[in-house]
Amino acid sequence: MVKSKYQNVLELGEQLNIQNGDVKEENGKLHITGTASNQYEKNQLWDAIKASGGENPQDIMADIKVADTSYYAKHTVQSGESLSRIAKHYYGDPMKYNAIFEANKNILKNPDVIHPDQELVIPNI
């Protein structure tokens, strides 16, 4: 029963290719473990858990580790995007675009010029 409540979380884990994932149901509580590629993916899982179980769910225990903590996420630029739009997506603040620019100076020369298919590092801030 509790597993079906969190089915969206399990499906997201599959989409994100969470490594070493394990799901067990014991005494009406769901136990989930696994390793996300980065902090952003871990946050996505927690957002999905909260969407299903509320802000402080009592029927799930999740132990999600992060494989690489040296960055927050990686992002492949899509047509029409800007650094400020990407910053708003990851940080909720378009003015943090400069942090993304600084972290990607090896491939970016100007914060106003990005190209589709460039893979950007989204830094921890």
mmCIF file of C-alpha atoms in Angstrom:
data_model
loop_
_atom_site.group_PDB
_atom_site.id
_atom_site.type_symbol
_atom_site.label_atom_id
_atom_site.label_comp_id
_atom_site.label_asym_id
_atom_site.label_seq_id
_atom_site.Cartn_x
_atom_site.Cartn_y
_atom_site.Cartn_z
ATOM 1 C CA MET A 1 0.000 0.000 0.000
ATOM 2 C CA VAL A 2 2.685 2.519 0.978
ATOM 3 C CA LYS A 3 4.744 1.479 -2.044
ATOM 4 C CA SER A 4 1.947 2.529 -4.404
ATOM 5 C CA LYS A 5 1.737 5.908 -2.624
ATOM 6 C CA TYR A 6 5.364 6.569 -3.573
ATOM 7 C CA GLN A 7 5.284 4.968 -7.029
ATOM 8 C CA ASN A 8 6.139 8.330 -8.611
ATOM 9 C CA VAL A 9 9.345 8.432 -6.533
ATOM 10 C CA LEU A 10 10.317 4.934 -7.637
ATOM 11 C CA GLU A 11 9.672 5.813 -11.280
ATOM 12 C CA LEU A 12 11.717 9.007 -10.955
ATOM 13 C CA GLY A 13 14.550 6.957 -9.457
ATOM 14 C CA GLU A 14 14.496 4.740 -12.533
ATOM 15 C CA GLN A 15 14.431 7.753 -14.876
ATOM 16 C CA LEU A 16 17.400 9.302 -13.060
ATOM 17 C CA ASN A 17 19.228 5.967 -13.160
ATOM 18 C CA ILE A 18 19.794 5.917 -9.400
ATOM 19 C CA GLN A 19 22.594 3.466 -8.664
ATOM 20 C CA ASN A 20 22.537 0.722 -6.023
ATOM 21 C CA GLY A 21 18.835 1.329 -5.515
ATOM 22 C CA ASP A 22 16.878 -0.806 -3.098
ATOM 23 C CA VAL A 23 13.256 -0.620 -1.991
ATOM 24 C CA LYS A 24 11.758 -2.541 0.940
ATOM 25 C CA GLU A 25 8.452 -2.270 2.699
ATOM 26 C CA GLU A 26 8.502 -3.124 6.417
ATOM 27 C CA ASN A 27 5.787 -2.549 9.005
ATOM 28 C CA GLY A 28 3.953 -0.062 6.814
ATOM 29 C CA LYS A 29 7.088 1.982 6.128
ATOM 30 C CA LEU A 30 8.926 2.197 2.820
ATOM 31 C CA HIS A 31 12.731 2.051 2.973
ATOM 32 C CA ILE A 32 14.562 3.428 -0.059
ATOM 33 C CA THR A 33 18.310 3.569 -0.615
ATOM 34 C CA GLY A 34 20.430 4.529 -3.597
ATOM 35 C CA THR A 35 23.019 6.873 -5.024
ATOM 36 C CA ALA A 36 22.121 9.866 -7.166
ATOM 37 C CA SER A 37 24.647 11.249 -9.654
ATOM 38 C CA ASN A 38 24.523 14.735 -8.136
ATOM 39 C CA GLN A 39 22.804 16.888 -5.510
ATOM 40 C CA TYR A 40 20.186 18.183 -7.961
ATOM 41 C CA GLU A 41 18.946 14.645 -8.645
ATOM 42 C CA LYS A 42 18.841 13.920 -4.918
ATOM 43 C CA ASN A 43 16.777 17.083 -4.421
ATOM 44 C CA GLN A 44 14.405 15.994 -7.193
ATOM 45 C CA LEU A 45 13.808 12.713 -5.365
ATOM 46 C CA TRP A 46 13.153 14.495 -2.075
ATOM 47 C CA ASP A 47 10.750 16.894 -3.800
ATOM 48 C CA ALA A 48 8.850 13.886 -5.175
ATOM 49 C CA ILE A 49 8.787 12.254 -1.722
ATOM 50 C CA LYS A 50 7.368 15.441 -0.188
ATOM 51 C CA ALA A 51 4.810 15.781 -3.000
ATOM 52 C CA SER A 52 3.462 12.329 -2.146
ATOM 53 C CA GLY A 53 3.955 12.209 1.616
ATOM 54 C CA GLY A 54 3.906 15.809 2.810
ATOM 55 C CA GLU A 55 6.665 17.981 4.214
ATOM 56 C CA ASN A 56 7.694 15.493 6.919
ATOM 57 C CA PRO A 57 6.476 12.038 5.833
ATOM 58 C CA GLN A 58 6.470 9.363 8.524
ATOM 59 C CA ASP A 59 5.855 6.360 6.261
ATOM 60 C CA ILE A 60 9.107 6.500 4.285
ATOM 61 C CA MET A 61 12.799 6.341 5.133
ATOM 62 C CA ALA A 62 15.094 7.423 2.312
ATOM 63 C CA ASP A 63 18.872 7.205 2.385
ATOM 64 C CA ILE A 64 19.982 8.810 -0.865
ATOM 65 C CA LYS A 65 23.691 9.383 -1.307
ATOM 66 C CA VAL A 66 25.371 11.594 -3.930
ATOM 67 C CA ALA A 67 28.084 10.123 -6.182
ATOM 68 C CA ASP A 68 29.778 13.419 -7.054
ATOM 69 C CA THR A 69 29.486 16.372 -4.679
ATOM 70 C CA SER A 70 31.965 18.569 -6.565
ATOM 71 C CA TYR A 71 29.096 20.168 -8.495
ATOM 72 C CA TYR A 72 25.339 20.637 -8.105
ATOM 73 C CA ALA A 73 24.265 19.400 -11.553
ATOM 74 C CA LYS A 74 25.216 19.189 -15.197
ATOM 75 C CA HIS A 75 23.048 20.816 -17.824
ATOM 76 C CA THR A 76 22.945 20.406 -21.591
ATOM 77 C CA VAL A 77 22.036 23.726 -23.192
ATOM 78 C CA GLN A 78 18.825 23.719 -25.245
ATOM 79 C CA SER A 79 17.973 26.135 -28.040
ATOM 80 C CA GLY A 80 16.666 29.445 -26.693
ATOM 81 C CA GLU A 81 18.179 29.110 -23.217
ATOM 82 C CA SER A 82 20.287 31.717 -21.459
ATOM 83 C CA LEU A 83 22.478 31.473 -18.381
ATOM 84 C CA SER A 84 19.913 33.482 -16.416
ATOM 85 C CA ARG A 85 17.131 31.060 -17.394
ATOM 86 C CA ILE A 86 19.314 28.118 -16.397
ATOM 87 C CA ALA A 87 20.183 29.833 -13.093
ATOM 88 C CA LYS A 88 16.483 30.404 -12.388
ATOM 89 C CA HIS A 89 15.776 26.711 -13.057
ATOM 90 C CA TYR A 90 18.477 25.371 -10.713
ATOM 91 C CA TYR A 91 18.735 28.114 -8.093
ATOM 92 C CA GLY A 92 15.403 29.913 -8.326
ATOM 93 C CA ASP A 93 17.298 33.149 -9.014
ATOM 94 C CA PRO A 94 18.231 34.296 -12.537
ATOM 95 C CA MET A 95 20.811 36.718 -11.121
ATOM 96 C CA LYS A 96 23.014 33.769 -10.119
ATOM 97 C CA TYR A 97 23.918 33.234 -13.789
ATOM 98 C CA ASN A 98 27.431 34.503 -13.101
ATOM 99 C CA ALA A 99 28.181 31.511 -10.855
ATOM 100 C CA ILE A 100 27.409 29.233 -13.807
ATOM 101 C CA PHE A 101 29.530 31.392 -16.128
ATOM 102 C CA GLU A 102 32.497 31.343 -13.722
ATOM 103 C CA ALA A 103 32.295 27.560 -13.370
ATOM 104 C CA ASN A 104 32.337 27.129 -17.155
ATOM 105 C CA LYS A 105 34.979 29.621 -18.275
ATOM 106 C CA ASN A 106 36.833 26.722 -19.862
ATOM 107 C CA ILE A 107 34.116 26.587 -22.562
ATOM 108 C CA LEU A 108 32.396 29.978 -22.262
ATOM 109 C CA LYS A 109 34.012 33.285 -23.154
ATOM 110 C CA ASN A 110 30.963 35.532 -22.706
ATOM 111 C CA PRO A 111 27.985 35.007 -20.336
ATOM 112 C CA ASP A 112 25.643 36.221 -23.084
ATOM 113 C CA VAL A 113 26.750 33.584 -25.604
ATOM 114 C CA ILE A 114 25.910 29.913 -25.072
ATOM 115 C CA HIS A 115 25.117 27.289 -27.685
ATOM 116 C CA PRO A 116 22.806 24.264 -27.834
ATOM 117 C CA ASP A 117 24.404 20.978 -26.789
ATOM 118 C CA GLN A 118 27.087 22.599 -24.615
ATOM 119 C CA GLU A 119 27.312 20.713 -21.325
ATOM 120 C CA LEU A 120 27.550 23.140 -18.424
ATOM 121 C CA VAL A 121 28.570 22.437 -14.857
ATOM 122 C CA ILE A 122 26.068 23.920 -12.402
ATOM 123 C CA PRO A 123 28.196 24.681 -9.341
ATOM 124 C CA ASN A 124 27.326 24.322 -5.696
ATOM 125 C CA ILE A 125 26.646 27.780 -4.311
#
